[in-house]
Short mmCIF file of C-alpha atoms in Angstrom, two decimals:
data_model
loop_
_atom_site.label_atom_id
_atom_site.label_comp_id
_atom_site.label_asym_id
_atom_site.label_seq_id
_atom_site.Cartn_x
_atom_site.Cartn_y
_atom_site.Cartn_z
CA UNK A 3 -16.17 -96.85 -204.73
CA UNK A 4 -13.47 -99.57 -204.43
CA UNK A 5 -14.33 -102.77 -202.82
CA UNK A 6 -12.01 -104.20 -201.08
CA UNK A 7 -12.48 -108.55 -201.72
CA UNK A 8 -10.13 -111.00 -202.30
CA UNK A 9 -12.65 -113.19 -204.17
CA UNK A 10 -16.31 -112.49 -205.74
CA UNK A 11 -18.62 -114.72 -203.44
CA UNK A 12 -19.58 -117.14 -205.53
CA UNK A 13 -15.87 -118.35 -205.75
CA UNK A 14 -15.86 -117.77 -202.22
CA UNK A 15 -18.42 -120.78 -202.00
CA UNK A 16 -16.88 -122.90 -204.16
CA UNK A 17 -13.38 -122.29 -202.43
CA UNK A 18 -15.03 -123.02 -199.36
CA UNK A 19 -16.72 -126.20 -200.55
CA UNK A 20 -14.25 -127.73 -202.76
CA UNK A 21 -10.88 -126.41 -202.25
CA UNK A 22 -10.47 -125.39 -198.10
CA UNK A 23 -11.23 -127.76 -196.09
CA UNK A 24 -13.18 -130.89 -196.37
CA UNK A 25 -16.38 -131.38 -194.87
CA UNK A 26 -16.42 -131.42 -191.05
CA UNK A 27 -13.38 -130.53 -190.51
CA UNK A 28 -12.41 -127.21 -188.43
CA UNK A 29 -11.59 -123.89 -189.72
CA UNK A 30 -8.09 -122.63 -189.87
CA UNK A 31 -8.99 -120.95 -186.51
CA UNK A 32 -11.48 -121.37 -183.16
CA UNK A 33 -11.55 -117.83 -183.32
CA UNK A 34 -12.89 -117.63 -186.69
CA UNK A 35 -15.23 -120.57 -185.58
CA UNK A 36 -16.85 -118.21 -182.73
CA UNK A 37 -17.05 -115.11 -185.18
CA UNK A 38 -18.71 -116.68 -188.08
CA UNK A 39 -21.40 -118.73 -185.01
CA UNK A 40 -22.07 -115.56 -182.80
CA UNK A 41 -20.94 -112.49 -184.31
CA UNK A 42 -23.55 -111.38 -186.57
CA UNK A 43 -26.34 -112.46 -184.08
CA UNK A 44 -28.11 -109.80 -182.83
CA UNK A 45 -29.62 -109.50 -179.37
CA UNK A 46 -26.30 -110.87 -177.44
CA UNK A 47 -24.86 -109.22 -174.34
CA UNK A 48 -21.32 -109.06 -173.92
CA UNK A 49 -21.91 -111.81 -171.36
CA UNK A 50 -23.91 -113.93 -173.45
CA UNK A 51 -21.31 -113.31 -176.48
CA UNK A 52 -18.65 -114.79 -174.57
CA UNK A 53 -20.47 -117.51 -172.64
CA UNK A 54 -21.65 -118.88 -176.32
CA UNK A 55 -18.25 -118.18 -177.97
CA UNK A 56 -16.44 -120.28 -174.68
CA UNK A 57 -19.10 -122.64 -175.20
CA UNK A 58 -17.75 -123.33 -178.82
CA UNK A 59 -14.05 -123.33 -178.59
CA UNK A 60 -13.49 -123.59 -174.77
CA UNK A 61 -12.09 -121.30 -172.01
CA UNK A 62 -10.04 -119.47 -172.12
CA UNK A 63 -10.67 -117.80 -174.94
CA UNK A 64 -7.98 -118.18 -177.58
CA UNK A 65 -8.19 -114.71 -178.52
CA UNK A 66 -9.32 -111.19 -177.67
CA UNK A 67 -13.02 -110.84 -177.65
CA UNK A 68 -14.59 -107.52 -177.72
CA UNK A 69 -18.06 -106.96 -177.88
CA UNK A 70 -20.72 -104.73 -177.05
CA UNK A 71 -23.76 -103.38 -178.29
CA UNK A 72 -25.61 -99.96 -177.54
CA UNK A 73 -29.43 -100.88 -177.72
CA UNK A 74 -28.95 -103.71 -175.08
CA UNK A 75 -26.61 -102.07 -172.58
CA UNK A 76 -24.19 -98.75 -171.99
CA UNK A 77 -20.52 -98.86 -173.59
CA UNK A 78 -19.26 -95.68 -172.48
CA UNK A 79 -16.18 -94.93 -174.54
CA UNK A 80 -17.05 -96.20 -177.88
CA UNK A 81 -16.99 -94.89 -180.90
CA UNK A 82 -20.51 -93.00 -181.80
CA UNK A 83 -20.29 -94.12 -185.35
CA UNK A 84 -21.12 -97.88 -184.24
CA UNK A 85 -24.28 -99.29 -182.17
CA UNK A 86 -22.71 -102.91 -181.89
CA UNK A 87 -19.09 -104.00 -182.81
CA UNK A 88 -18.03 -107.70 -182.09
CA UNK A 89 -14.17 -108.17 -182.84
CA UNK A 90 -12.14 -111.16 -182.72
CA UNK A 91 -8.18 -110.85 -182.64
CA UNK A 92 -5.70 -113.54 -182.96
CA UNK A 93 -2.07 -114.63 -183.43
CA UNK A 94 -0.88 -114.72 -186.53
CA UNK A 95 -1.83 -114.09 -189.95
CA UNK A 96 -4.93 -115.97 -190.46
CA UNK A 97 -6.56 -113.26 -193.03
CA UNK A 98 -7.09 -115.48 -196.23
CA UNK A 99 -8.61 -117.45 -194.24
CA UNK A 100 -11.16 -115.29 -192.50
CA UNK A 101 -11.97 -113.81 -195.10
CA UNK A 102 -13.02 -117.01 -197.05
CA UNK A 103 -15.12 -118.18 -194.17
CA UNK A 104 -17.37 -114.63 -193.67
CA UNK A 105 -17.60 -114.71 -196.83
CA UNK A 106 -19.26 -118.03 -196.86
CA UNK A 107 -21.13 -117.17 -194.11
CA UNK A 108 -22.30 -114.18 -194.85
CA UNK A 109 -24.05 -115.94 -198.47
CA UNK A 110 -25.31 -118.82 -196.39
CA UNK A 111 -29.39 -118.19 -196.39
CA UNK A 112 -29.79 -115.82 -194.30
CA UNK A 113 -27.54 -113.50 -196.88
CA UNK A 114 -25.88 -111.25 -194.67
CA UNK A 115 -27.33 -108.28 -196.41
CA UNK A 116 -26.49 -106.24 -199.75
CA UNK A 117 -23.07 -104.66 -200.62
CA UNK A 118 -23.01 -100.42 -200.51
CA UNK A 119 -20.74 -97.96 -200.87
CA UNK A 120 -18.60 -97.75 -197.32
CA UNK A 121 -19.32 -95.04 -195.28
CA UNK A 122 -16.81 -92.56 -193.13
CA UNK A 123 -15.03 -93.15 -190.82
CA UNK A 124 -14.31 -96.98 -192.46
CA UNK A 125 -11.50 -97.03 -194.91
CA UNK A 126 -8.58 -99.55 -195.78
CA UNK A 127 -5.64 -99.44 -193.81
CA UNK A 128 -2.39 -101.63 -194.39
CA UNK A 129 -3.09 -104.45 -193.32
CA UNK A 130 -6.84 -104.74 -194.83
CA UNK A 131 -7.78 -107.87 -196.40
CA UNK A 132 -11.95 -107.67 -196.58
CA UNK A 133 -13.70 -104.15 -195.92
CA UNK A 134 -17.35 -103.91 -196.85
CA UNK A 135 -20.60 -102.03 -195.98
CA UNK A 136 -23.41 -104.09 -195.97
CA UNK A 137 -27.08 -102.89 -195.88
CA UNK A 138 -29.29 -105.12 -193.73
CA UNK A 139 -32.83 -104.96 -192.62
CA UNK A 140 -34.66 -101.93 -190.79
CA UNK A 141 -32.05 -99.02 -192.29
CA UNK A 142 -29.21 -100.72 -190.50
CA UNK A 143 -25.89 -100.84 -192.14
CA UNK A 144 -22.86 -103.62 -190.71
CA UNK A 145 -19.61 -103.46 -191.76
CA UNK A 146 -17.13 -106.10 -191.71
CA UNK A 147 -13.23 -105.33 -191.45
CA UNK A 148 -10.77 -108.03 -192.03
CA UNK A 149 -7.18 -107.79 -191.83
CA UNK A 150 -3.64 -107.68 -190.01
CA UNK A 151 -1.98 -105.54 -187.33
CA UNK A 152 1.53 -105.58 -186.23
CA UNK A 153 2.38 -108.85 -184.51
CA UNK A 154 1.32 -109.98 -186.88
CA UNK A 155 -1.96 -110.39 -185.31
CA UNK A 156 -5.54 -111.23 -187.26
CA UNK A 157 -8.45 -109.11 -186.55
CA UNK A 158 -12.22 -110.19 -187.59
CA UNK A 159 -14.66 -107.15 -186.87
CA UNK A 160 -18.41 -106.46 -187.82
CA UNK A 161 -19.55 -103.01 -186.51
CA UNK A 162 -23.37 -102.38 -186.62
CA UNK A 163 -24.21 -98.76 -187.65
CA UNK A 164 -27.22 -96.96 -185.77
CA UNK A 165 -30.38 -96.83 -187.65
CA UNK A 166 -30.35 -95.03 -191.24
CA UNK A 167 -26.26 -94.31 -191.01
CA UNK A 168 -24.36 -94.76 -193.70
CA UNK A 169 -27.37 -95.31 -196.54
CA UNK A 170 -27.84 -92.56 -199.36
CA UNK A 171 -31.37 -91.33 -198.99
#
């Protein structure tokens, strides 16, 4: 199967250590800030999310925050491929740039888990700039979508699939 990266991760590091930004200095975006600090954290409400994420990069929010997460409270109306999904949307076309900073973060010890084949209903669309399953611990599966939609507007999303979905047995 295709995966969809702009970089392997290894140059991703290197990018992101020589060539990005220099050392202490803030990401092209708060919003990326708050999804690379809180979004792959387990164990978050949506009210916790956002209190830590405001915390970060102030209030109000500068972008759309949605979160929730099955196993901790109900989300009526969401999708019943997903258990969790934190998704930050912006202004602008910030996508290079996202996706050089989760990828960084997700091969910063912890590893954020080990690349698989994607699993349905997650596909590129048009405006897809980083779209990859990754197999975690305890038969859980994340994936993590980052692209464009019409505005343009940047969207950072990891969905966390429920137990044993989306892993070949």
């Amino acid at each position: 199967m295709t995966r969809w990266r702009i970089l392997p991760a290894g140059a991703i590091w290197c990018v992101a250590l020589i060539g990005h930004a220099p050392f202490g200095a803030a990401s092209a975006h708060p919003a990326i800030d708050a999804f690379t600090a809180y979004c792959f954290k387990a164990g978050q409400t949506p009210a916790q999310a956002r209190a830590n994420m405001t915390d970060l990069v102030g209030d109000p929010l500068p972008f759309t925050l949605t979160f929730w997460d099955k196993t901790l409270q109900p989300a009526p109306g969401t999708p019943a491929h997903a258990e969790r999904r934190c998704e930050v949307a912006f202004d602008g076309d910030h996508a290079a740039d996202a996706v050089t900073e989760v990828q960084a973060k997700m091969a910063t010890p912890p590893v954020f888990g080990t690349s698989i084949p994607l699993t349905s209903p997650y596909e590129p669309n048009a405006g897809t700039a980083y779209l990859d399953a990754r197999e975690l611990l305890r038969k859980r599966v994340a994936v993590v979508h980052i692209g464009t939609r019409d505005g343009p507007e940047t969207f950072i999303r990891v969905d966390r699939l429920p137990p044993g979905m989306g892993l070949s047995e």
